[in-house]
CSV table of C-alpha atoms and ligand atoms in Angstrom, one decimal:
chain,number,residue,atom,x,y,z
R,1,UNK,CA,55.7,58.0,-55.9
R,2,UNK,CA,54.1,55.8,-58.4
R,3,UNK,CA,52.2,53.4,-56.1
R,4,UNK,CA,50.5,53.6,-52.8
R,5,UNK,CA,51.6,50.1,-51.9
R,6,UNK,CA,54.4,47.7,-52.9
R,7,UNK,CA,53.4,44.2,-51.9
R,8,UNK,CA,56.3,41.9,-51.6
R,9,UNK,CA,55.1,38.3,-52.2
R,10,UNK,CA,52.2,37.1,-54.2
R,11,UNK,CA,51.1,34.4,-51.8
R,12,UNK,CA,47.8,34.3,-50.1
R,13,UNK,CA,48.6,37.2,-47.7
R,14,UNK,CA,50.0,39.5,-50.4
R,15,UNK,CA,47.2,38.7,-52.8
R,16,UNK,CA,44.4,39.4,-50.3
R,17,UNK,CA,46.0,42.6,-49.2
R,18,UNK,CA,46.6,43.7,-52.8
R,19,UNK,CA,43.0,42.9,-53.7
R,20,UNK,CA,41.7,44.9,-50.8
R,21,UNK,CA,44.0,47.9,-51.5
R,22,UNK,CA,42.8,48.0,-55.1
R,23,UNK,CA,39.2,47.7,-54.0
R,24,UNK,CA,39.8,50.8,-51.8
R,25,UNK,CA,41.1,52.7,-54.8
R,26,UNK,CA,44.8,52.4,-54.0
R,27,UNK,CA,47.4,51.8,-56.6
R,28,UNK,CA,49.4,48.6,-56.0
R,29,UNK,CA,52.4,46.8,-57.4
R,30,UNK,CA,52.9,43.2,-56.4
R,31,UNK,CA,56.3,41.6,-56.8
R,32,UNK,CA,57.6,38.1,-56.3
R,33,UNK,CA,61.0,36.6,-56.6
R,34,UNK,CA,59.6,33.3,-57.9
R,35,UNK,CA,58.6,32.9,-61.6
R,36,UNK,CA,55.0,32.5,-60.6
R,37,UNK,CA,52.3,33.9,-58.4
R,38,UNK,CA,50.5,32.2,-55.5
R,39,UNK,CA,53.4,31.5,-53.1
R,40,UNK,CA,53.2,28.1,-51.5
R,41,UNK,CA,49.6,27.5,-52.6
R,42,UNK,CA,50.8,27.4,-56.2
R,43,UNK,CA,49.3,24.6,-58.3
R,44,UNK,CA,50.4,23.6,-61.8
R,45,UNK,CA,48.4,21.7,-64.3
R,46,UNK,CA,50.0,18.3,-65.4
R,47,UNK,CA,47.9,16.1,-67.6
R,48,UNK,CA,44.7,17.6,-66.2
R,49,UNK,CA,45.8,17.2,-62.6
R,50,UNK,CA,46.3,20.2,-60.4
R,51,UNK,CA,49.6,19.5,-58.8
R,52,UNK,CA,50.2,21.1,-55.4
R,53,UNK,CA,53.8,22.1,-56.1
R,54,UNK,CA,54.8,23.2,-52.6
R,55,UNK,CA,52.9,20.4,-50.8
R,56,UNK,CA,49.3,19.4,-50.2
R,57,UNK,CA,47.0,22.3,-49.4
R,58,UNK,CA,43.6,21.6,-48.0
R,59,UNK,CA,41.5,24.6,-47.2
R,60,UNK,CA,39.6,24.4,-43.9
R,61,UNK,CA,38.2,26.9,-41.6
R,62,UNK,CA,35.6,27.6,-38.9
R,63,UNK,CA,35.7,31.3,-39.7
R,64,UNK,CA,32.5,32.2,-41.6
R,65,UNK,CA,33.9,35.6,-42.6
R,66,UNK,CA,37.0,34.0,-44.2
R,67,UNK,CA,34.9,31.4,-46.0
R,68,UNK,CA,32.5,33.9,-47.4
R,69,UNK,CA,35.4,36.0,-48.5
R,70,UNK,CA,37.5,33.3,-50.2
R,71,UNK,CA,34.6,31.6,-52.0
R,72,UNK,CA,34.1,34.9,-53.9
R,73,UNK,CA,37.3,33.9,-55.8
R,74,UNK,CA,36.8,30.2,-56.3
R,75,UNK,CA,34.2,27.5,-56.0
R,76,UNK,CA,35.3,24.8,-53.6
R,77,UNK,CA,34.8,21.1,-54.0
R,78,UNK,CA,33.7,18.7,-51.2
R,79,UNK,CA,37.1,17.2,-50.6
R,80,UNK,CA,37.6,16.0,-47.0
R,81,UNK,CA,41.0,15.2,-45.8
R,82,UNK,CA,41.3,11.7,-44.5
R,83,UNK,CA,45.0,10.7,-44.6
R,84,UNK,CA,46.1,7.1,-44.2
R,85,UNK,CA,49.1,6.2,-42.0
R,86,UNK,CA,51.4,3.5,-43.3
R,87,UNK,CA,53.5,2.0,-40.5
R,88,UNK,CA,55.8,-0.7,-42.0
R,89,UNK,CA,52.9,-1.8,-44.2
R,90,UNK,CA,50.2,-1.7,-41.6
R,91,UNK,CA,47.6,0.9,-42.6
R,92,UNK,CA,45.7,3.0,-40.0
R,93,UNK,CA,43.1,5.7,-40.3
R,94,UNK,CA,43.8,9.3,-39.3
R,95,UNK,CA,43.1,11.3,-37.4
R,96,UNK,CA,43.0,9.1,-34.3
R,97,UNK,CA,39.5,7.7,-34.2
R,98,UNK,CA,37.5,4.5,-33.7
R,99,UNK,CA,38.9,3.0,-36.9
R,100,UNK,CA,42.4,3.6,-35.7
R,101,UNK,CA,41.7,2.2,-32.2
R,102,UNK,CA,40.0,-0.8,-33.7
R,103,UNK,CA,43.0,-1.6,-35.9
R,104,UNK,CA,45.6,-0.9,-33.2
R,105,UNK,CA,43.9,-2.8,-30.3
R,106,UNK,CA,41.0,-4.7,-31.7
R,107,UNK,CA,38.6,-2.6,-29.5
R,108,UNK,CA,35.1,-2.3,-30.8
R,109,UNK,CA,33.2,0.1,-28.6
R,110,UNK,CA,34.1,3.7,-27.6
R,111,UNK,CA,34.1,2.5,-24.0
R,112,UNK,CA,36.8,-0.1,-24.7
R,113,UNK,CA,38.9,2.4,-26.7
R,114,UNK,CA,38.7,4.9,-23.9
R,115,UNK,CA,39.7,2.3,-21.3
R,116,UNK,CA,42.7,1.4,-23.4
R,117,UNK,CA,43.8,5.0,-23.8
R,118,UNK,CA,43.3,5.7,-20.1
R,119,UNK,CA,45.4,2.7,-19.2
R,120,UNK,CA,48.2,3.9,-21.4
R,121,UNK,CA,48.0,7.6,-20.7
R,122,UNK,CA,48.4,7.0,-17.0
R,123,UNK,CA,52.2,6.9,-17.4
R,124,UNK,CA,52.1,10.7,-17.7
R,125,UNK,CA,51.5,12.4,-14.5
R,126,UNK,CA,51.3,16.1,-14.2
R,127,UNK,CA,51.1,18.6,-17.1
R,128,UNK,CA,52.8,17.3,-20.3
R,129,UNK,CA,56.0,19.2,-20.8
R,130,UNK,CA,56.7,18.5,-24.5
R,131,UNK,CA,55.2,16.9,-27.6
R,132,UNK,CA,56.1,13.3,-26.5
R,133,UNK,CA,54.3,13.6,-23.1
R,134,UNK,CA,51.4,15.5,-24.6
R,135,UNK,CA,51.0,12.8,-27.3
R,136,UNK,CA,51.1,9.9,-24.8
R,137,UNK,CA,48.6,11.7,-22.5
R,138,UNK,CA,46.3,12.2,-25.5
R,139,UNK,CA,46.3,8.7,-27.1
R,140,UNK,CA,48.7,6.5,-25.2
R,141,UNK,CA,52.1,4.9,-25.9
R,142,UNK,CA,51.2,2.5,-28.7
R,143,UNK,CA,49.8,5.2,-31.0
R,144,UNK,CA,52.7,7.5,-30.1
R,145,UNK,CA,55.2,4.8,-31.0
R,146,UNK,CA,53.6,3.7,-34.3
R,147,UNK,CA,51.9,6.8,-35.6
R,148,UNK,CA,53.5,9.9,-34.1
R,149,UNK,CA,57.1,9.4,-33.0
R,150,UNK,CA,58.7,8.5,-36.4
R,151,UNK,CA,56.6,10.9,-38.4
R,152,UNK,CA,57.2,13.9,-36.1
R,153,UNK,CA,60.9,13.3,-35.7
R,154,UNK,CA,61.3,13.1,-39.5
R,155,UNK,CA,59.2,16.2,-40.0
R,156,UNK,CA,60.9,18.3,-37.4
R,157,UNK,CA,64.3,16.8,-37.3
R,158,UNK,CA,64.1,16.9,-33.5
R,159,UNK,CA,63.3,14.5,-30.8
R,160,UNK,CA,59.6,14.5,-29.7
R,161,UNK,CA,60.8,15.3,-26.2
R,162,UNK,CA,62.4,18.6,-27.5
R,163,UNK,CA,59.3,19.8,-29.4
R,164,UNK,CA,56.6,22.0,-28.1
R,165,UNK,CA,53.3,20.2,-27.4
R,166,UNK,CA,51.1,22.6,-29.3
R,167,UNK,CA,52.2,21.0,-32.7
R,168,UNK,CA,50.1,17.9,-31.8
R,169,UNK,CA,47.1,19.8,-30.4
R,170,UNK,CA,46.1,20.4,-34.0
R,171,UNK,CA,45.3,16.7,-34.4
R,172,UNK,CA,41.8,15.6,-33.3
R,173,UNK,CA,41.2,12.5,-31.2
R,174,UNK,CA,37.7,11.1,-31.5
R,175,UNK,CA,35.8,8.2,-30.1
R,176,UNK,CA,33.6,8.1,-33.2
R,177,UNK,CA,34.1,6.6,-36.6
R,178,UNK,CA,35.1,9.8,-38.3
R,179,UNK,CA,38.1,10.0,-40.6
R,180,UNK,CA,37.8,13.8,-41.2
R,181,UNK,CA,41.2,15.1,-40.4
R,182,UNK,CA,40.0,18.6,-39.5
R,183,UNK,CA,37.4,19.9,-37.1
R,184,UNK,CA,36.3,22.6,-39.5
R,185,UNK,CA,32.8,23.8,-40.5
R,186,UNK,CA,34.1,24.5,-44.0
R,187,UNK,CA,36.6,22.5,-46.0
R,188,UNK,CA,37.5,21.9,-49.7
R,189,UNK,CA,39.8,22.5,-52.6
R,190,UNK,CA,39.3,25.4,-55.0
R,191,UNK,CA,38.0,23.9,-58.3
R,192,UNK,CA,40.4,24.9,-61.1
R,193,UNK,CA,43.4,25.0,-58.7
R,194,UNK,CA,44.7,27.5,-56.1
R,195,UNK,CA,46.7,29.4,-58.8
R,196,UNK,CA,43.5,30.4,-60.5
R,197,UNK,CA,42.0,31.6,-57.2
R,198,UNK,CA,45.1,33.8,-56.6
R,199,UNK,CA,45.0,35.1,-60.2
R,200,UNK,CA,41.4,36.1,-59.5
R,201,UNK,CA,42.4,38.0,-56.4
R,202,UNK,CA,45.1,39.7,-58.4
R,203,UNK,CA,42.9,40.6,-61.3
R,204,UNK,CA,43.7,44.1,-62.7
R,205,UNK,CA,46.8,44.4,-60.4
R,206,UNK,CA,50.3,44.9,-61.8
R,207,UNK,CA,52.5,41.9,-60.9
R,208,UNK,CA,56.3,41.6,-61.5
R,209,UNK,CA,57.7,38.1,-61.2
R,210,UNK,CA,61.4,37.1,-60.8
R,211,UNK,CA,61.9,40.2,-58.8
R,212,UNK,CA,63.7,40.0,-55.5
R,213,UNK,CA,62.8,42.8,-53.2
R,214,UNK,CA,65.9,42.6,-51.0
R,215,UNK,CA,68.2,42.6,-54.0
R,216,UNK,CA,66.6,45.8,-55.4
R,217,UNK,CA,65.3,47.3,-52.2
R,218,UNK,CA,66.2,51.0,-52.6
R,219,UNK,CA,64.9,51.2,-56.1
R,220,UNK,CA,61.7,49.3,-55.3
R,221,UNK,CA,61.1,51.3,-52.1
R,222,UNK,CA,61.3,54.5,-54.1
R,223,UNK,CA,58.2,53.3,-56.1
R,224,UNK,CA,55.7,53.2,-53.3
R,225,UNK,CA,54.6,55.0,-50.1
R,226,UNK,CA,54.3,51.8,-48.1
R,227,UNK,CA,55.6,48.3,-48.3
R,228,UNK,CA,53.7,45.1,-47.4
R,229,UNK,CA,56.5,42.5,-46.9
R,230,UNK,CA,55.6,38.8,-46.7
R,231,UNK,CA,59.1,37.3,-46.9
R,232,UNK,CA,61.1,36.1,-44.0
R,233,UNK,CA,61.5,38.7,-41.3
R,234,UNK,CA,65.1,37.8,-40.5
R,235,UNK,CA,66.0,38.1,-44.2
R,236,UNK,CA,64.6,41.6,-44.3
R,237,UNK,CA,67.1,42.7,-41.6
R,238,UNK,CA,70.0,40.9,-43.3
R,239,UNK,CA,69.9,38.3,-40.5
R,240,UNK,CA,71.7,40.8,-38.3
R,241,UNK,CA,70.5,39.3,-35.1
R,242,UNK,CA,71.0,35.7,-36.3
R,243,UNK,CA,69.0,33.2,-38.3
R,244,UNK,CA,65.5,32.1,-37.3
R,245,UNK,CA,65.2,28.4,-37.8
R,246,UNK,CA,62.8,26.9,-40.4
R,247,UNK,CA,62.1,23.4,-41.6
R,248,UNK,CA,62.4,23.0,-45.3
R,249,UNK,CA,60.6,20.4,-47.5
R,250,UNK,CA,61.8,18.8,-50.7
R,251,UNK,CA,59.4,17.1,-53.1
R,252,UNK,CA,60.2,14.4,-55.6
R,253,UNK,CA,57.4,14.4,-58.1
R,254,UNK,CA,56.6,11.8,-60.7
R,255,UNK,CA,54.1,11.4,-63.4
R,256,UNK,CA,53.0,7.7,-63.5
R,257,UNK,CA,51.4,5.9,-66.4
R,258,UNK,CA,48.8,4.3,-64.2
R,259,UNK,CA,45.4,5.5,-63.0
R,260,UNK,CA,45.7,4.8,-59.2
R,261,UNK,CA,48.9,4.6,-57.2
R,262,UNK,CA,47.7,4.6,-53.5
R,263,UNK,CA,44.0,5.2,-53.6
R,264,UNK,CA,44.1,8.3,-51.4
R,265,UNK,CA,45.4,11.9,-51.6
R,266,UNK,CA,47.7,11.5,-48.7
R,267,UNK,CA,49.5,8.6,-47.1
R,268,UNK,CA,51.8,9.3,-44.2
R,269,UNK,CA,54.8,7.1,-43.6
R,270,UNK,CA,55.0,7.1,-39.8
R,271,UNK,CA,58.0,4.8,-39.3
R,272,UNK,CA,61.4,6.2,-38.8
R,273,UNK,CA,63.1,4.2,-41.6
R,274,UNK,CA,61.2,5.3,-44.7
R,275,UNK,CA,63.0,8.5,-45.7
R,276,UNK,CA,60.0,10.4,-46.8
R,277,UNK,CA,57.3,11.7,-44.5
R,278,UNK,CA,54.3,11.3,-46.9
R,279,UNK,CA,53.3,10.6,-50.5
R,280,UNK,CA,50.7,12.9,-52.0
R,281,UNK,CA,48.7,11.6,-55.0
R,282,UNK,CA,47.4,14.9,-56.4
R,283,UNK,CA,44.4,13.7,-58.5
R,284,UNK,CA,42.5,12.6,-55.4
R,285,UNK,CA,42.1,16.2,-54.3
R,286,UNK,CA,39.7,16.4,-57.2
R,287,UNK,CA,38.3,12.8,-57.1
R,288,UNK,CA,40.5,11.7,-60.0
R,289,UNK,CA,38.6,13.6,-62.6
R,290,UNK,CA,39.3,16.5,-64.8
R,291,UNK,CA,37.2,19.7,-65.1
R,292,UNK,CA,34.7,17.9,-67.5
R,293,UNK,CA,34.3,15.0,-65.1
R,294,UNK,CA,36.4,12.5,-67.1
R,295,UNK,CA,38.5,9.9,-65.3
R,296,UNK,CA,42.2,10.7,-65.7
R,297,UNK,CA,44.3,7.9,-67.1
R,298,UNK,CA,47.6,8.9,-65.4
R,299,UNK,CA,48.6,10.1,-62.0
R,300,UNK,CA,51.1,12.4,-60.3
R,301,UNK,CA,52.7,11.6,-57.0
R,302,UNK,CA,55.0,13.6,-54.7
R,303,UNK,CA,57.2,12.1,-52.1
R,304,UNK,CA,57.8,14.7,-49.4
R,305,UNK,CA,61.1,14.8,-47.5
R,306,UNK,CA,61.7,17.1,-44.6
R,307,UNK,CA,65.0,18.8,-44.0
R,308,UNK,CA,66.6,21.5,-41.9
R,309,UNK,CA,66.6,24.9,-43.6
R,310,UNK,CA,69.9,26.5,-44.6
R,311,UNK,CA,70.4,29.8,-46.3
R,312,UNK,CA,69.4,29.5,-49.9
R,313,UNK,CA,66.6,26.9,-49.3
R,314,UNK,CA,62.9,27.7,-49.3
R,315,UNK,CA,61.8,28.2,-45.7
R,316,UNK,CA,58.5,26.3,-45.2
R,317,UNK,CA,57.7,25.9,-41.5
R,318,UNK,CA,58.8,28.3,-38.8
R,319,UNK,CA,60.2,26.3,-35.8
R,320,UNK,CA,58.2,28.0,-33.1
R,321,UNK,CA,60.2,26.9,-30.0
R,322,UNK,CA,61.4,29.2,-27.2
R,323,UNK,CA,64.7,30.1,-28.6
R,324,UNK,CA,63.2,31.2,-31.9
R,325,UNK,CA,60.4,32.9,-30.1
R,326,UNK,CA,62.9,35.1,-28.3
R,327,UNK,CA,64.8,35.9,-31.5
R,328,UNK,CA,61.6,36.6,-33.4
R,329,UNK,CA,60.5,39.1,-30.7
R,330,UNK,CA,63.8,41.0,-31.2
R,331,UNK,CA,63.2,41.1,-34.9
R,332,UNK,CA,59.6,42.2,-34.3
R,333,UNK,CA,60.8,45.2,-32.3
R,334,UNK,CA,63.1,46.2,-35.1
R,335,UNK,CA,60.1,45.8,-37.5
R,336,UNK,CA,58.0,48.1,-35.4
R,337,UNK,CA,60.5,50.9,-36.2
R,338,UNK,CA,60.1,50.4,-39.9
R,339,UNK,CA,57.1,52.7,-40.0
R,340,UNK,CA,56.5,52.4,-43.8
R,341,UNK,CA,56.6,48.6,-43.8
R,342,UNK,CA,53.9,46.1,-42.8
R,343,UNK,CA,55.2,42.6,-42.0
R,344,UNK,CA,52.6,40.0,-42.9
R,345,UNK,CA,52.0,36.3,-43.5
R,346,UNK,CA,53.7,33.1,-42.4
R,347,UNK,CA,57.2,34.3,-42.9
R,348,UNK,CA,56.8,38.0,-42.1
R,349,UNK,CA,55.2,37.1,-38.8
R,350,UNK,CA,57.1,33.8,-38.3
R,351,UNK,CA,53.9,32.0,-37.4
R,352,UNK,CA,52.7,28.5,-38.3
R,353,UNK,CA,49.6,29.9,-40.0
R,354,UNK,CA,47.1,27.9,-41.9
R,355,UNK,CA,45.7,29.5,-45.0
R,356,UNK,CA,42.5,30.6,-43.3
R,357,UNK,CA,44.5,32.4,-40.6
R,358,UNK,CA,46.6,34.1,-43.2
R,359,UNK,CA,43.4,35.4,-44.9
R,360,UNK,CA,42.0,36.5,-41.6
R,361,UNK,CA,45.2,38.3,-40.8
R,362,UNK,CA,45.4,40.0,-44.2
R,363,UNK,CA,41.8,41.1,-43.9
R,364,UNK,CA,42.4,42.4,-40.4
R,365,UNK,CA,45.4,44.3,-41.5
R,366,UNK,CA,43.6,45.7,-44.6
R,367,UNK,CA,40.8,47.0,-42.4
R,368,UNK,CA,43.2,48.7,-40.1
R,369,UNK,CA,45.2,50.1,-42.9
R,370,UNK,CA,42.7,51.0,-45.5
R,371,UNK,CA,39.3,51.8,-43.9
P,1,FAD,P1,53.8,32.4,-48.9
P,1,FAD,O1,52.8,31.6,-49.6
P,1,FAD,O2,55.1,31.7,-48.5
P,1,FAD,O3,54.1,33.6,-49.8
P,1,FAD,C1,55.3,34.5,-49.6
P,1,FAD,C2,55.7,34.9,-51.0
P,1,FAD,O4,56.8,35.9,-50.8
P,1,FAD,C3,56.4,33.8,-51.8
P,1,FAD,O5,55.8,33.7,-53.1
P,1,FAD,C4,57.8,34.2,-51.9
P,1,FAD,O6,58.4,33.9,-53.2
P,1,FAD,C5,57.7,35.7,-51.8
P,1,FAD,N1,59.0,36.3,-51.3
P,1,FAD,C6,59.7,36.0,-50.2
P,1,FAD,N2,60.8,36.8,-50.1
P,1,FAD,C7,60.7,37.6,-51.2
P,1,FAD,C8,61.6,38.7,-51.6
P,1,FAD,N3,62.7,39.0,-51.0
P,1,FAD,N4,61.3,39.3,-52.8
P,1,FAD,C9,60.2,39.0,-53.5
P,1,FAD,N5,59.3,38.0,-53.1
P,1,FAD,C10,59.6,37.3,-51.9
P,1,FAD,N6,47.6,25.6,-44.8
P,1,FAD,C11,46.3,25.1,-44.8
P,1,FAD,O7,45.4,25.9,-44.4
P,1,FAD,N7,46.0,23.8,-45.1
P,1,FAD,C12,47.0,23.0,-45.5
P,1,FAD,O8,46.7,21.8,-45.9
P,1,FAD,C13,48.4,23.4,-45.6
P,1,FAD,N8,49.4,22.6,-45.9
P,1,FAD,C14,50.6,23.1,-46.0
P,1,FAD,C15,51.6,22.2,-46.4
P,1,FAD,C16,52.9,22.6,-46.5
P,1,FAD,C17,54.0,21.6,-46.9
P,1,FAD,C18,53.3,23.9,-46.0
P,1,FAD,C19,54.7,24.4,-46.1
P,1,FAD,C20,52.3,24.8,-45.6
P,1,FAD,C21,51.0,24.4,-45.6
P,1,FAD,N9,49.9,25.2,-45.2
P,1,FAD,C22,48.6,24.8,-45.2
P,1,FAD,C23,50.2,26.7,-44.8
P,1,FAD,C24,50.0,27.6,-46.0
P,1,FAD,O9,50.9,27.3,-47.1
P,1,FAD,C25,50.3,29.1,-45.6
P,1,FAD,O10,49.5,29.4,-44.5
P,1,FAD,C26,50.1,30.1,-46.7
P,1,FAD,O11,50.4,29.7,-48.0
P,1,FAD,C27,51.0,31.3,-46.3
P,1,FAD,O12,50.8,32.4,-47.2
P,1,FAD,P2,51.8,33.6,-47.2
P,1,FAD,O13,51.3,34.6,-48.2
P,1,FAD,O14,52.0,34.1,-45.8
P,1,FAD,O15,53.2,33.0,-47.6
P,2,UDP,N1,51.4,14.0,-36.8
P,2,UDP,C1,51.8,12.7,-36.5
P,2,UDP,N2,51.5,11.7,-37.4
P,2,UDP,C2,50.8,11.8,-38.5
P,2,UDP,C3,50.4,13.1,-38.8
P,2,UDP,C4,50.7,14.2,-38.0
P,2,UDP,O1,52.5,12.5,-35.5
P,2,UDP,O2,50.6,10.9,-39.2
P,2,UDP,C5,51.8,15.1,-35.9
P,2,UDP,C6,53.2,15.6,-36.3
P,2,UDP,O3,53.8,16.0,-35.0
P,2,UDP,C7,52.9,16.8,-37.0
P,2,UDP,C8,51.6,17.3,-36.4
P,2,UDP,O4,50.9,16.2,-36.0
P,2,UDP,O5,53.9,17.8,-37.0
P,2,UDP,C9,50.7,18.2,-37.2
P,2,UDP,O6,50.4,17.5,-38.4
P,2,UDP,P1,49.7,18.2,-39.7
P,2,UDP,O7,49.5,17.1,-40.7
P,2,UDP,O8,48.6,18.9,-39.2
P,2,UDP,O9,50.9,19.2,-40.2
P,2,UDP,P2,51.0,19.9,-41.6
P,2,UDP,O10,52.3,19.3,-42.1
P,2,UDP,O11,49.9,19.6,-42.4
P,2,UDP,O12,51.1,21.3,-41.2
């Protein structure tokens, strides 16, 4: 065999594993079916702006080990995610904090805000059973109706009463004036773009692009002792137990001949009628300046539309409800029998992982496999 490891997928999971394998003296081949490395964190340079081609990616973590690791491959800027919600032209601060409560109800003190939330959350008695109940019990009905319901239903294509409540637990609720979307010790965007960071991880490693593993499986398997597979787990098994559900996302990206379109990296459209879920203005991830610190005269925006995944589309978000959980478990049992294959990453493990969790998982797997 020519290689110790064949890594399928050059996203964050594949790149971290490949880097670690090489560092342990192993020979590695990385393949990807796309024409570029970096998976969903891929960024492309347009007029000096690093465009997040597969959607906005803000790195954030509380895991010191992950932070120390990833900052070896890129310097991170001080970007803090503070999205703005646009509900029919009314603008609100996110996540839910004193600025939001003041705009929604005119309340001024944390005590007044708390009283208002308590009054509204009292309609939910008992443990919240789904996202709708969970959201109302967290922030009350007004915020649910204006800032959560439309956005969530557009994003997931399902009624809030049919969605699991954990999706919303990610969102902080604060009785302080703090628009930082994440409760994370460390946060930022890699200067020079995510693609460069992935290229650094993959330095000195052979990469073949435009290569689909599943279409050339026998031939590729014969090249390596072991396979690290980061594609969709159901695709690996030819969907033989049925399709796992994913949400897909479509981006409409435009280069505009103006310096400032919306004044913020992310604006969420939280009403049901606007067809897109959010608009990203990529230059604000790097404060509107190029690498030399010059203001950029143009701007690039992406409208993000959410859709149900169908075969042939890019799978983005696993839909982690009960039905899919059961099906995934069956696939996982099949996967366990594939002794020479490690299933990793967001699609291989069918988990709604953030980047830091993917890095932590890839490091954990590397330690187990390589040490
Ligand atoms: P991927 O990046 O999907 O990589 C898998 C790779 O495998 C792809 O390149 C694919 O082409 C390749 N592949 C698949 N099948 C095959 C095959 N058969 N043959 C060859 N190659 C194959 N996380 C955050 O921490 N912060 C954020 O702000 C954030 N925002 C997000 C926004 C969106 C719209 C989405 C969808 C995700 C976001 N995430 C965010 C999550 C983040 O993108 C993932 O955690 C991370 O990129 C997953 O890395 P991965 O390597 O597991 O998967
Ligand atoms: N959410 C919402 N309104 C918003 C932003 C988020 O209701 O303006 C809810 C929605 O249910 C979403 C969840 O919070 O699915 C998590 O949002 P986040 O932005 O963390 O998801 P991402 O798309 O970045 O993974």
